[in-house]
PDB file of C-alpha atoms and ligand atoms in Angstrom:
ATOM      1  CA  UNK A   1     -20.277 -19.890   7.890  1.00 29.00           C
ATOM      2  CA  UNK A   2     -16.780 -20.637   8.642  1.00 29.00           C
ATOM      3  CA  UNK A   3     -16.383 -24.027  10.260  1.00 31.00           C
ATOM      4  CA  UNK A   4     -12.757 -24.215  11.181  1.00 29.00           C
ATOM      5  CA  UNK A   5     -11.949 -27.304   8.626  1.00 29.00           C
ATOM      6  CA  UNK A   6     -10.181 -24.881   6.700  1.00 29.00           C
ATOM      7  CA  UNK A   7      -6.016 -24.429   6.897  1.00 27.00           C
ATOM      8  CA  UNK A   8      -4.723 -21.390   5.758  1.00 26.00           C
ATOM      9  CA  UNK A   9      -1.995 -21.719   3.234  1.00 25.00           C
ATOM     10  CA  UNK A  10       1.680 -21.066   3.718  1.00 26.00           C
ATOM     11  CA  UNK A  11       1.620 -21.726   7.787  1.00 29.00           C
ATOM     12  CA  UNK A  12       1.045 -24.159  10.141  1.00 29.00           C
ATOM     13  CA  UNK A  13       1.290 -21.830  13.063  1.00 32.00           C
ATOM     14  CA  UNK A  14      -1.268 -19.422  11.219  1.00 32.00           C
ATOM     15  CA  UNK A  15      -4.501 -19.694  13.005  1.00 35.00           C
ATOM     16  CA  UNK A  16      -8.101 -17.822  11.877  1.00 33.00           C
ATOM     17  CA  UNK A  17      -7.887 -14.947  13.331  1.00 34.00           C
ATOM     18  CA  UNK A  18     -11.498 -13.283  14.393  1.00 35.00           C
ATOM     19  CA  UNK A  19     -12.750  -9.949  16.482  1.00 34.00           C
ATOM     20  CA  UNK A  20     -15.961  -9.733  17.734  1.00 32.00           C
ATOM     21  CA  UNK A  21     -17.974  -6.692  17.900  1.00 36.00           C
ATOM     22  CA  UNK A  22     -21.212  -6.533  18.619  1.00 33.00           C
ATOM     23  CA  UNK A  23     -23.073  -9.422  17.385  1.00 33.00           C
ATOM     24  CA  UNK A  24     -20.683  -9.492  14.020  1.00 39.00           C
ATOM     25  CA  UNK A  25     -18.049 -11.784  13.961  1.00 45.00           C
ATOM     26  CA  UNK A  26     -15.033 -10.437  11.583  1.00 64.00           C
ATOM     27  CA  UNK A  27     -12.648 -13.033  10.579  1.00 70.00           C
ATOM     28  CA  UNK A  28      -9.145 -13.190   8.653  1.00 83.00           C
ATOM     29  CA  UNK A  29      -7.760 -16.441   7.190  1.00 85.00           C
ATOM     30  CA  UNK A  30      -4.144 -14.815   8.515  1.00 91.00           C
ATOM     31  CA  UNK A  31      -2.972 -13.952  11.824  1.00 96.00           C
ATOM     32  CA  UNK A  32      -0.481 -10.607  11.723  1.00 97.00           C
ATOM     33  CA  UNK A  33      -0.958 -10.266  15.180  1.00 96.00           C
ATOM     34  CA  UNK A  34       2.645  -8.596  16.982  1.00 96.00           C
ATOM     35  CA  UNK A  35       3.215  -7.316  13.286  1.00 98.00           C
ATOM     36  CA  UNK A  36       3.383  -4.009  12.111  1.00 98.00           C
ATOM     37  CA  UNK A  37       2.332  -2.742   8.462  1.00 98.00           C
ATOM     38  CA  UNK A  38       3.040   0.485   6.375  1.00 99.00           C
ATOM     39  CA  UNK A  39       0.084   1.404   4.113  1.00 98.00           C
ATOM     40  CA  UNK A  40       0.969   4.549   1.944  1.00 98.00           C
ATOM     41  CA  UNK A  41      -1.550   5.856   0.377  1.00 98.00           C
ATOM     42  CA  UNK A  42      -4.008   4.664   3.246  1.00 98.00           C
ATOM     43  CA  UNK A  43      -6.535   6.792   3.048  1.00 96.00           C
ATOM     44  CA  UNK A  44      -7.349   6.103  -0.703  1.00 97.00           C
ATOM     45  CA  UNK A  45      -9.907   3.541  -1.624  1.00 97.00           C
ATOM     46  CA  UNK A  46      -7.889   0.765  -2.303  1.00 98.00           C
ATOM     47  CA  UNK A  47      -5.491   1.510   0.834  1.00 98.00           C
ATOM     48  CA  UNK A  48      -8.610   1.755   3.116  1.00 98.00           C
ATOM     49  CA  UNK A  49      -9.527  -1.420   2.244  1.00 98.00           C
ATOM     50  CA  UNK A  50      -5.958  -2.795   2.143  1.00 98.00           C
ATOM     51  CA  UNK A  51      -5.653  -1.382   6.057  1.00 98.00           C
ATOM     52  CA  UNK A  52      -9.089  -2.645   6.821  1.00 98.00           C
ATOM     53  CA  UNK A  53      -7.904  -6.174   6.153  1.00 98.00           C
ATOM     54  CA  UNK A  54      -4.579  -5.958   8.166  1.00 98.00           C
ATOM     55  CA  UNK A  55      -6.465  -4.737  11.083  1.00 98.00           C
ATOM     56  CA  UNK A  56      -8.733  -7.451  10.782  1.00 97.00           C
ATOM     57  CA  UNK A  57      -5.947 -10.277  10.883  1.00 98.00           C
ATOM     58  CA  UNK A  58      -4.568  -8.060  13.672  1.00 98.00           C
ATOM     59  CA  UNK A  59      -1.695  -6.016  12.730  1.00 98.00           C
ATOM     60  CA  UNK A  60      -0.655  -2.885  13.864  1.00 98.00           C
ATOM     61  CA  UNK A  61      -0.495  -0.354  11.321  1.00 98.00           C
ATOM     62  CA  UNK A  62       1.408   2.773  10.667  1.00 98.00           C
ATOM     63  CA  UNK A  63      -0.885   5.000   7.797  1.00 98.00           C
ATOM     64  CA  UNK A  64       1.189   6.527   5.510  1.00 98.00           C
ATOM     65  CA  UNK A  65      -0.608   9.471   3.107  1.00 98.00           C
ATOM     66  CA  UNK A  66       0.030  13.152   1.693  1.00 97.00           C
ATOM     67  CA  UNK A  67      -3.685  13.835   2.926  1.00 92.00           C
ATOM     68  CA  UNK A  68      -4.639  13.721   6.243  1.00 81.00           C
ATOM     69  CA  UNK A  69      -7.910  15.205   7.226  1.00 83.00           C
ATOM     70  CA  UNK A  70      -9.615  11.799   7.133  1.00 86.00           C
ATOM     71  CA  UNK A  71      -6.607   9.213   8.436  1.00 94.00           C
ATOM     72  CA  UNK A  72      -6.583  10.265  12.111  1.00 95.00           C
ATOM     73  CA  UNK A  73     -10.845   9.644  11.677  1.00 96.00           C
ATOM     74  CA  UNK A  74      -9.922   6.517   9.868  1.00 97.00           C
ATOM     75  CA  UNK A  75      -7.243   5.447  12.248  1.00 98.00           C
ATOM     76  CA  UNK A  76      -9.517   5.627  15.401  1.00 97.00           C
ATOM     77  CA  UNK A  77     -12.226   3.632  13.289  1.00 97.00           C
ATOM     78  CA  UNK A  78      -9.348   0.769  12.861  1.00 98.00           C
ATOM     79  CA  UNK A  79      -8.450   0.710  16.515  1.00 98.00           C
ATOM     80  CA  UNK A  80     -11.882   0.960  18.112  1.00 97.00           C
ATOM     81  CA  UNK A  81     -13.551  -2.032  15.763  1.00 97.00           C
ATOM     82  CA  UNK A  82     -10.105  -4.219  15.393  1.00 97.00           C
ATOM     83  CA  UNK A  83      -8.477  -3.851  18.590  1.00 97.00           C
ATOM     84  CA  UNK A  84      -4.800  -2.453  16.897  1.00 98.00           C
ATOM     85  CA  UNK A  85      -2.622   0.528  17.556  1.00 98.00           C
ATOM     86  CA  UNK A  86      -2.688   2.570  14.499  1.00 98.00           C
ATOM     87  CA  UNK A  87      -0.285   5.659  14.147  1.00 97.00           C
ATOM     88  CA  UNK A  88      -0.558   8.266  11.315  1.00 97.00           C
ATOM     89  CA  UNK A  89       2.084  10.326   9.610  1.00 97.00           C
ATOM     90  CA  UNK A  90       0.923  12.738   7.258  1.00 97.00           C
ATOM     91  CA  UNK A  91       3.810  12.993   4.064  1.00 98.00           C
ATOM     92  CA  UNK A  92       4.750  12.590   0.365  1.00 98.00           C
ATOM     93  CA  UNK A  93       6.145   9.863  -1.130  1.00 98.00           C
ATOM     94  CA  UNK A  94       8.315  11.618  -3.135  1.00 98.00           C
ATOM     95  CA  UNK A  95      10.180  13.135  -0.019  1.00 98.00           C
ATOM     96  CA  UNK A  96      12.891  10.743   0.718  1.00 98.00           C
ATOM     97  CA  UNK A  97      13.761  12.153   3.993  1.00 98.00           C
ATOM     98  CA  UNK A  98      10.565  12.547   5.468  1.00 98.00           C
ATOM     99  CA  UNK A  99      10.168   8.739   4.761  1.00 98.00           C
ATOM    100  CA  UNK A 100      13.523   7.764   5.900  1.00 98.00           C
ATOM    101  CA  UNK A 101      12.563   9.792   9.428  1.00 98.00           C
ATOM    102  CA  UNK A 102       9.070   8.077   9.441  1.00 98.00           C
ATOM    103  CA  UNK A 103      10.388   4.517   9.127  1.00 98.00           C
ATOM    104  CA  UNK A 104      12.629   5.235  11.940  1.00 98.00           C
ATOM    105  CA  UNK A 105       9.588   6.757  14.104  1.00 98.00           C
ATOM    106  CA  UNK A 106       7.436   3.823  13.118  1.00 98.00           C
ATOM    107  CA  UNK A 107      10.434   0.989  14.121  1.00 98.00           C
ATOM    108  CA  UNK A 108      11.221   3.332  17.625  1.00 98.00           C
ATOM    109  CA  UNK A 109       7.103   3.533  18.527  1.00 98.00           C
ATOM    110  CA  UNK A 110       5.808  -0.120  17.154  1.00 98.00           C
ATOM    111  CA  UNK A 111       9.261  -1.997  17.830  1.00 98.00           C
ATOM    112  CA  UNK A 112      10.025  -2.944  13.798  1.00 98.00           C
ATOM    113  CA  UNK A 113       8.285  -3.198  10.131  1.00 98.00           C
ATOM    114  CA  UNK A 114       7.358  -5.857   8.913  1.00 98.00           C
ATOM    115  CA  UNK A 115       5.555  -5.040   6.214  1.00 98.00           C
ATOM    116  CA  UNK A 116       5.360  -1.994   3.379  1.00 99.00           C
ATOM    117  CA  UNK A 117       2.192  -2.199   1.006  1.00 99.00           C
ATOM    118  CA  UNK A 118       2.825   0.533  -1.413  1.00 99.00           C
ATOM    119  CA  UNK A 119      -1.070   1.882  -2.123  1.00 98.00           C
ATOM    120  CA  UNK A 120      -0.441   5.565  -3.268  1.00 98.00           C
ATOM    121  CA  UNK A 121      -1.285   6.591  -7.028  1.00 98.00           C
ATOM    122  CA  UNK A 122      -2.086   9.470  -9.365  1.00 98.00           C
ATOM    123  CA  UNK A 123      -3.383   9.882 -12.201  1.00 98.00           C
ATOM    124  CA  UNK A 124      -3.570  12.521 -15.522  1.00 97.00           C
ATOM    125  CA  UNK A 125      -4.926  11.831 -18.639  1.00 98.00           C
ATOM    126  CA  UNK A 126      -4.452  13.224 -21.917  1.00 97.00           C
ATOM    127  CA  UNK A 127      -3.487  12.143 -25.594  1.00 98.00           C
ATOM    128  CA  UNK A 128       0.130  11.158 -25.799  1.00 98.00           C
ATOM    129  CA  UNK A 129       1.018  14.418 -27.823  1.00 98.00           C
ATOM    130  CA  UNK A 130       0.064  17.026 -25.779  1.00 98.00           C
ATOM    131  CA  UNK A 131       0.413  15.289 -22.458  1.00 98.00           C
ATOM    132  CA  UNK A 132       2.096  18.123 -20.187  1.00 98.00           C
ATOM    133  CA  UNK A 133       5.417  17.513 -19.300  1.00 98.00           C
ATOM    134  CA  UNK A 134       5.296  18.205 -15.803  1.00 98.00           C
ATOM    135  CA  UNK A 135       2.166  16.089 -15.103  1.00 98.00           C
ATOM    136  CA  UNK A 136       4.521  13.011 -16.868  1.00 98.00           C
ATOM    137  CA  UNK A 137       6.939  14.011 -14.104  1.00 98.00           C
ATOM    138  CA  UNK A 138       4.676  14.405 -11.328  1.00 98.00           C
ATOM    139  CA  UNK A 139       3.170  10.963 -12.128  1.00 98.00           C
ATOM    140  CA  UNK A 140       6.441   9.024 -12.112  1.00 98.00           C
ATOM    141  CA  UNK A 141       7.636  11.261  -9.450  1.00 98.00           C
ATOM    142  CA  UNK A 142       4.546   9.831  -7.247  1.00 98.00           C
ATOM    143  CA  UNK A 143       3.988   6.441  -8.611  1.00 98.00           C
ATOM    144  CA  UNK A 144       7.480   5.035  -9.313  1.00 99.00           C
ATOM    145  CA  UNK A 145      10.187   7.273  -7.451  1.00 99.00           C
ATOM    146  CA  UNK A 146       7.579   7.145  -4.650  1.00 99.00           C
ATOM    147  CA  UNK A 147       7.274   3.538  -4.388  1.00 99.00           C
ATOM    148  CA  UNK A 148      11.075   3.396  -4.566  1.00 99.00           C
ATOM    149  CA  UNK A 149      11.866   5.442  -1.906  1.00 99.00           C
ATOM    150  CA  UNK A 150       9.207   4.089   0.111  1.00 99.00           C
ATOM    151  CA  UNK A 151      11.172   0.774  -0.286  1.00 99.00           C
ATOM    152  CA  UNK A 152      13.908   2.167   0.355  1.00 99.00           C
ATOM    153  CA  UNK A 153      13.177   3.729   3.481  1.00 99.00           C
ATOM    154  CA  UNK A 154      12.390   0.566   5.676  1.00 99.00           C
ATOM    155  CA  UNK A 155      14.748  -1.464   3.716  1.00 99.00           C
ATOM    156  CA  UNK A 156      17.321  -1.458   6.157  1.00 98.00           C
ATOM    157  CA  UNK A 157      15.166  -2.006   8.817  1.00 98.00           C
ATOM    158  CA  UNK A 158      13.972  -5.308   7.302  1.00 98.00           C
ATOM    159  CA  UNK A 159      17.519  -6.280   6.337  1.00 98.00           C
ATOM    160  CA  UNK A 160      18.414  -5.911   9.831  1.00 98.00           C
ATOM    161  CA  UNK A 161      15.658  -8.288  11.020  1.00 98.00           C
ATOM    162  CA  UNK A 162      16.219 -10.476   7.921  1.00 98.00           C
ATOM    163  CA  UNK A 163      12.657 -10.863   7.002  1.00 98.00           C
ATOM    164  CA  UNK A 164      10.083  -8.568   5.613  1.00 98.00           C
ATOM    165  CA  UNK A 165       7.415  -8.280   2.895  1.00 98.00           C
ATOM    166  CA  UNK A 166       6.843  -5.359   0.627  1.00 99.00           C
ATOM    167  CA  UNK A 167       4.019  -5.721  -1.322  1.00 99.00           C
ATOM    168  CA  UNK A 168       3.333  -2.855  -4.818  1.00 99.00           C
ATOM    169  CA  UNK A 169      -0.393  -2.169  -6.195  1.00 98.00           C
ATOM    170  CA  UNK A 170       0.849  -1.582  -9.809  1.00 98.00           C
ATOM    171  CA  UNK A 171      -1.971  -2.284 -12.079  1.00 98.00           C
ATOM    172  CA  UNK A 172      -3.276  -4.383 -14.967  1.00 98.00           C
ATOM    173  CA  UNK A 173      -1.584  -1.138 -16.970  1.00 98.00           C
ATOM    174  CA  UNK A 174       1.543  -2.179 -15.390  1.00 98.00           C
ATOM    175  CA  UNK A 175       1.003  -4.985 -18.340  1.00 98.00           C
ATOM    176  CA  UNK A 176      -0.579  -3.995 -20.983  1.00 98.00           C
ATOM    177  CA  UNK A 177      -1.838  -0.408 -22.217  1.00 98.00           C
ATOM    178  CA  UNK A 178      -4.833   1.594 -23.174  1.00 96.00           C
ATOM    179  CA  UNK A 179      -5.100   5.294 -24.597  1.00 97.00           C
ATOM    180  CA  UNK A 180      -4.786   8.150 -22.593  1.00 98.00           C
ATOM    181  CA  UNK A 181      -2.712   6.957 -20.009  1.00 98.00           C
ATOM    182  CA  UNK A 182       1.009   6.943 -21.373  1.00 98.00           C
ATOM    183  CA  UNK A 183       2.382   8.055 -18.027  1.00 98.00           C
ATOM    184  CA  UNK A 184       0.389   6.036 -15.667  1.00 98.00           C
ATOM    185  CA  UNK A 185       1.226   3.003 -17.702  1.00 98.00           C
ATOM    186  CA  UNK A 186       5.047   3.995 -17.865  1.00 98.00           C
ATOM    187  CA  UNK A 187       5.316   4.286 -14.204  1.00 99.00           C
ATOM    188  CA  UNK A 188       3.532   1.176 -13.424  1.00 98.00           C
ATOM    189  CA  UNK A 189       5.467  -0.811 -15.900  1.00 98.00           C
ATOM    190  CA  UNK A 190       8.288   0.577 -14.111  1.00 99.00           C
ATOM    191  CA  UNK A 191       6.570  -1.135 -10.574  1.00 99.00           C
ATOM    192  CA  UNK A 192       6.281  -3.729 -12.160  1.00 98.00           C
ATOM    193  CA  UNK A 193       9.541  -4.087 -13.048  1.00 98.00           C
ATOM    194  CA  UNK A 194      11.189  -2.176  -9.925  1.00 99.00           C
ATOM    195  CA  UNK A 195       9.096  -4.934  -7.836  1.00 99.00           C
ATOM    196  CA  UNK A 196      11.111  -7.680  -9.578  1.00 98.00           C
ATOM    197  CA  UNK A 197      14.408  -6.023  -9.258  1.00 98.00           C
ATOM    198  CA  UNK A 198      13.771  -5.762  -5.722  1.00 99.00           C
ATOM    199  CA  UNK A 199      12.675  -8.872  -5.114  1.00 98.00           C
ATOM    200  CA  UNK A 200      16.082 -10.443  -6.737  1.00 98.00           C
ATOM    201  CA  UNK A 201      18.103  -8.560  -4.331  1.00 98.00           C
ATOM    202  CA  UNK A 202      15.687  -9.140  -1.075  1.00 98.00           C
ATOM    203  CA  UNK A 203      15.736 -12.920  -1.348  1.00 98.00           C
ATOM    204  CA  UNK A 204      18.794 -13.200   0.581  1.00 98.00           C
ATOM    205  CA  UNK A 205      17.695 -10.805   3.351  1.00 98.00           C
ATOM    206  CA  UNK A 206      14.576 -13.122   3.655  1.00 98.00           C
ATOM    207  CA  UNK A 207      12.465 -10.052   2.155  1.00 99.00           C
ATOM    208  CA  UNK A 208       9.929 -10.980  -0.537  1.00 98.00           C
ATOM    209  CA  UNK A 209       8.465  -8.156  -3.132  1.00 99.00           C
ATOM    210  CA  UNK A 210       5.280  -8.638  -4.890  1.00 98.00           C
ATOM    211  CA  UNK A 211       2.950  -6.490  -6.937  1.00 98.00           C
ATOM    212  CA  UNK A 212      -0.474  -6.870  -7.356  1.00 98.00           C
ATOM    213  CA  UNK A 213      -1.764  -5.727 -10.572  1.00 98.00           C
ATOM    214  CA  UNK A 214      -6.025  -4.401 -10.017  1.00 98.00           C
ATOM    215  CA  UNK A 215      -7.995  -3.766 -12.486  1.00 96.00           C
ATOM    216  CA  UNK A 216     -10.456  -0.903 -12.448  1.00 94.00           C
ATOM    217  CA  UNK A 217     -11.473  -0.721  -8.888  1.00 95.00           C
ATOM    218  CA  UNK A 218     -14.197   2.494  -8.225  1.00 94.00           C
ATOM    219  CA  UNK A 219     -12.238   4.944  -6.095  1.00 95.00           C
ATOM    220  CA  UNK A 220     -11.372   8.539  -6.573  1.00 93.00           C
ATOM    221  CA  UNK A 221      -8.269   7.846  -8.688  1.00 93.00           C
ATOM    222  CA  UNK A 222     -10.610   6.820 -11.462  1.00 91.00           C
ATOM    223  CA  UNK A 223     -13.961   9.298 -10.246  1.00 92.00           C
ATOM    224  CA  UNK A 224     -11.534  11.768 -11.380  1.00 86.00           C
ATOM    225  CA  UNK A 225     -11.109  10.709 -14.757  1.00 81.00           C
ATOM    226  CA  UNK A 226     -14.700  11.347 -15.743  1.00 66.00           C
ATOM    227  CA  UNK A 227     -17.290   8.538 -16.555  1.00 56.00           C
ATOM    228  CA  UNK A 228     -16.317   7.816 -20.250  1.00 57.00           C
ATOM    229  CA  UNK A 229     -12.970   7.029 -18.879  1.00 56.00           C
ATOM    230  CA  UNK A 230     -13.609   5.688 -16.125  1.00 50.00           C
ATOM    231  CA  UNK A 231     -15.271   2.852 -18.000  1.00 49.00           C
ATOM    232  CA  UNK A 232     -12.218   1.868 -19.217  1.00 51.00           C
TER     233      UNK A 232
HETATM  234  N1  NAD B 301      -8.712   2.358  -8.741  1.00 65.04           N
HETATM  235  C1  NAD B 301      -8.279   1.566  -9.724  1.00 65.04           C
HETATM  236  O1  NAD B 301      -9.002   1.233 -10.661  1.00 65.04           O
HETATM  237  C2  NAD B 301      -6.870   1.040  -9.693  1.00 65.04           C
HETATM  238  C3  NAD B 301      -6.544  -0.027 -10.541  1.00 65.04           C
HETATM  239  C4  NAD B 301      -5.263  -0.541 -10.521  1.00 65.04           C
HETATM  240  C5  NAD B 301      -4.310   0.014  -9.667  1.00 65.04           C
HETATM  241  N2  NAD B 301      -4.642   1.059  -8.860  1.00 65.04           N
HETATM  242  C6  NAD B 301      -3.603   1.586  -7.998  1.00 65.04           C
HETATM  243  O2  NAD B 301      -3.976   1.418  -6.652  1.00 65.04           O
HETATM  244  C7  NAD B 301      -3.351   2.425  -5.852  1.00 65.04           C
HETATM  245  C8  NAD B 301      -4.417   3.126  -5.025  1.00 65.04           C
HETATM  246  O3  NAD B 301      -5.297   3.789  -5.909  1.00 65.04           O
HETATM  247  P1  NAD B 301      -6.802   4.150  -5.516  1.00 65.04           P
HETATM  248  O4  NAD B 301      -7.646   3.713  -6.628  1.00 65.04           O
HETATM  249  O5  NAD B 301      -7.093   3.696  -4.126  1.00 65.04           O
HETATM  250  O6  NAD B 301      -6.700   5.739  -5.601  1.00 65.04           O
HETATM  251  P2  NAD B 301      -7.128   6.857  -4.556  1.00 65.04           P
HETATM  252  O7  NAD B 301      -7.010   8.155  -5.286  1.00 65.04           O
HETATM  253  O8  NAD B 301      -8.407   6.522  -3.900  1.00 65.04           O
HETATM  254  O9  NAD B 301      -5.962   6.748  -3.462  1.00 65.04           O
HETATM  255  C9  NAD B 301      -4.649   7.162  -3.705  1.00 65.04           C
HETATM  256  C10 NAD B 301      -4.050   7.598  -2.380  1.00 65.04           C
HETATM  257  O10 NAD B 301      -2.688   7.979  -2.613  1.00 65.04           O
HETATM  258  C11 NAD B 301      -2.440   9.149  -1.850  1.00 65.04           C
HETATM  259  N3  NAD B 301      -1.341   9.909  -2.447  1.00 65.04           N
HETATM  260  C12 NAD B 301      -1.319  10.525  -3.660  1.00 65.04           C
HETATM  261  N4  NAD B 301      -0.162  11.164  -3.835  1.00 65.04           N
HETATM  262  C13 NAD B 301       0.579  10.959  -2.717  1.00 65.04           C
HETATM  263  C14 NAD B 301       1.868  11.370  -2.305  1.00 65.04           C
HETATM  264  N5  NAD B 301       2.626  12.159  -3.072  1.00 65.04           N
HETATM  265  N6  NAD B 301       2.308  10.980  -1.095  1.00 65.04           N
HETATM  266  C15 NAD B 301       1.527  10.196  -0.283  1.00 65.04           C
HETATM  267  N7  NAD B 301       0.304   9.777  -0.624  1.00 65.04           N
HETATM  268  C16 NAD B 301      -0.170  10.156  -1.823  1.00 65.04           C
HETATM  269  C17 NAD B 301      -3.753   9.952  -1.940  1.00 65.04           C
HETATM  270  O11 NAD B 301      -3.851  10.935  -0.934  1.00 65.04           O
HETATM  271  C18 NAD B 301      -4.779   8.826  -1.787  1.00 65.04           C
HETATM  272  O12 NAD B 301      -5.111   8.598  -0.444  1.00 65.04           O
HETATM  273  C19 NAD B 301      -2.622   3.352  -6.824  1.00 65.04           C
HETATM  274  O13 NAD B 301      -1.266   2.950  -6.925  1.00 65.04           O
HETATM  275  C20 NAD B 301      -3.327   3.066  -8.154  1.00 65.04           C
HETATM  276  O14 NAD B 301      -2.504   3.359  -9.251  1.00 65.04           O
HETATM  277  C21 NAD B 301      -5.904   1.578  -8.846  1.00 65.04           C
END
């Protein structure tokens, strides 16, 4: 059990942040509390669990996804057990005005962004030869364009405040390859390198960009691909 001799990295001010429900105690080395955070892709599995842990450090969060008969459930869940406001806006990534009008609605109703996490994805697979041209489009179109308009979107908000942190889920095939995958692995090469682009050019609006590169993680993104695949 946690005894409190532990300091969390980065921040003196940063205390262990905890919720109590119930007889379980649920605790978060960081304190986000008065912060607000943009999942997209929040309802997947790895932007559940992504919003899961901002609510438990105590961070507001506005749940960004293109499906949304399980985020309003989900959102309720947050704010009964963690104690946050939670707000959700059903869209797709790859409509830049719809983002650009949700970043606004999310800085007018929770007072700013502090953070983006980028957590949507798709996935086809298929030899390199025959892969369909429109699923190569639709992947990039989702993956990459979406994460850069995403970006985009709060962008100025964050330069305005002169501090904010995107973070990307790429993936370990943002770095090196295996078959099947030619456009998945294209786009997140291109996160990959879009995240360090954009992390050049944020450093002197005090924003920092980071990816985080998973490696096979059991969620419906790789259900989908079948069980011989998603072994890989
Ligand atoms: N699962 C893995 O093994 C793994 C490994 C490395 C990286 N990743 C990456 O992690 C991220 C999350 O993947 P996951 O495994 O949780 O997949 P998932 O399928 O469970 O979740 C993906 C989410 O993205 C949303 N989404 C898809 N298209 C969208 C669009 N156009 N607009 C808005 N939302 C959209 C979906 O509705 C879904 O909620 C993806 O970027 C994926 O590439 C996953």
């Amino acid at each position: 059990m946690y005894a409190g001799k532990l300091r969390p990295i980065g921040s003196r001010k940063r205390q262990h942040d905890h919720v109590t429900q119930g007889n379980k105690i649920k605790m978060s080395f960081l304190n986000l509390q008065n912060r607000t955070s943009i999942v997209t892709g929040a309802t997947g599995g790895i932007g559940r669990a992504i919003c899961e842990e901002l609510a438990k450090a105590g961070s507001d969060i506005a749940l960004f996804d293109i499906a949304d008969e399980k985020m309003e459930q989900f959102a309720r869940k947050l704010t009964g057990e963690f104690g946050i406001s939670t707000r959700v806006y059903k869209l797709d990534v790859r409509r830049s005005a719809d983002l650009r009008s949700r970043a606004w609605s999310v800085v007018d109703e929770f007072g700013g962004i502090d953070h983006l996490i980028n957590a949507h994805g798709v996935q086809f697979l298929s030899p390199f030869a025959e892969f369909p041209e429109d699923k190569w489009t639709f992947i990039h179109d989702v993956n990459l364009m979406g994460v850069f308009l995403a970006s985009k979107a709060v962008w100025p908000h964050m330069v305005k405040r002169k501090r904010g942190r995107i973070v990307n889920v790429a993936s370990v095939h943002g770095i090196v390859a295996s078959e099947l995958k030619s456009a998945y692995i294209a786009s997140k090469h291109g996160v990959v390198g879009l995240t360090r682009a954009t992390a050049l050019e944020g450093a002197e609006h005090g924003i920092t960009v980071n990816a985080v590169c998973p490696g096979a993680v059991l969620t419906d993104l790789v259900r989908q691909q079948g069980p011989q695949h998603a072994k890989r």
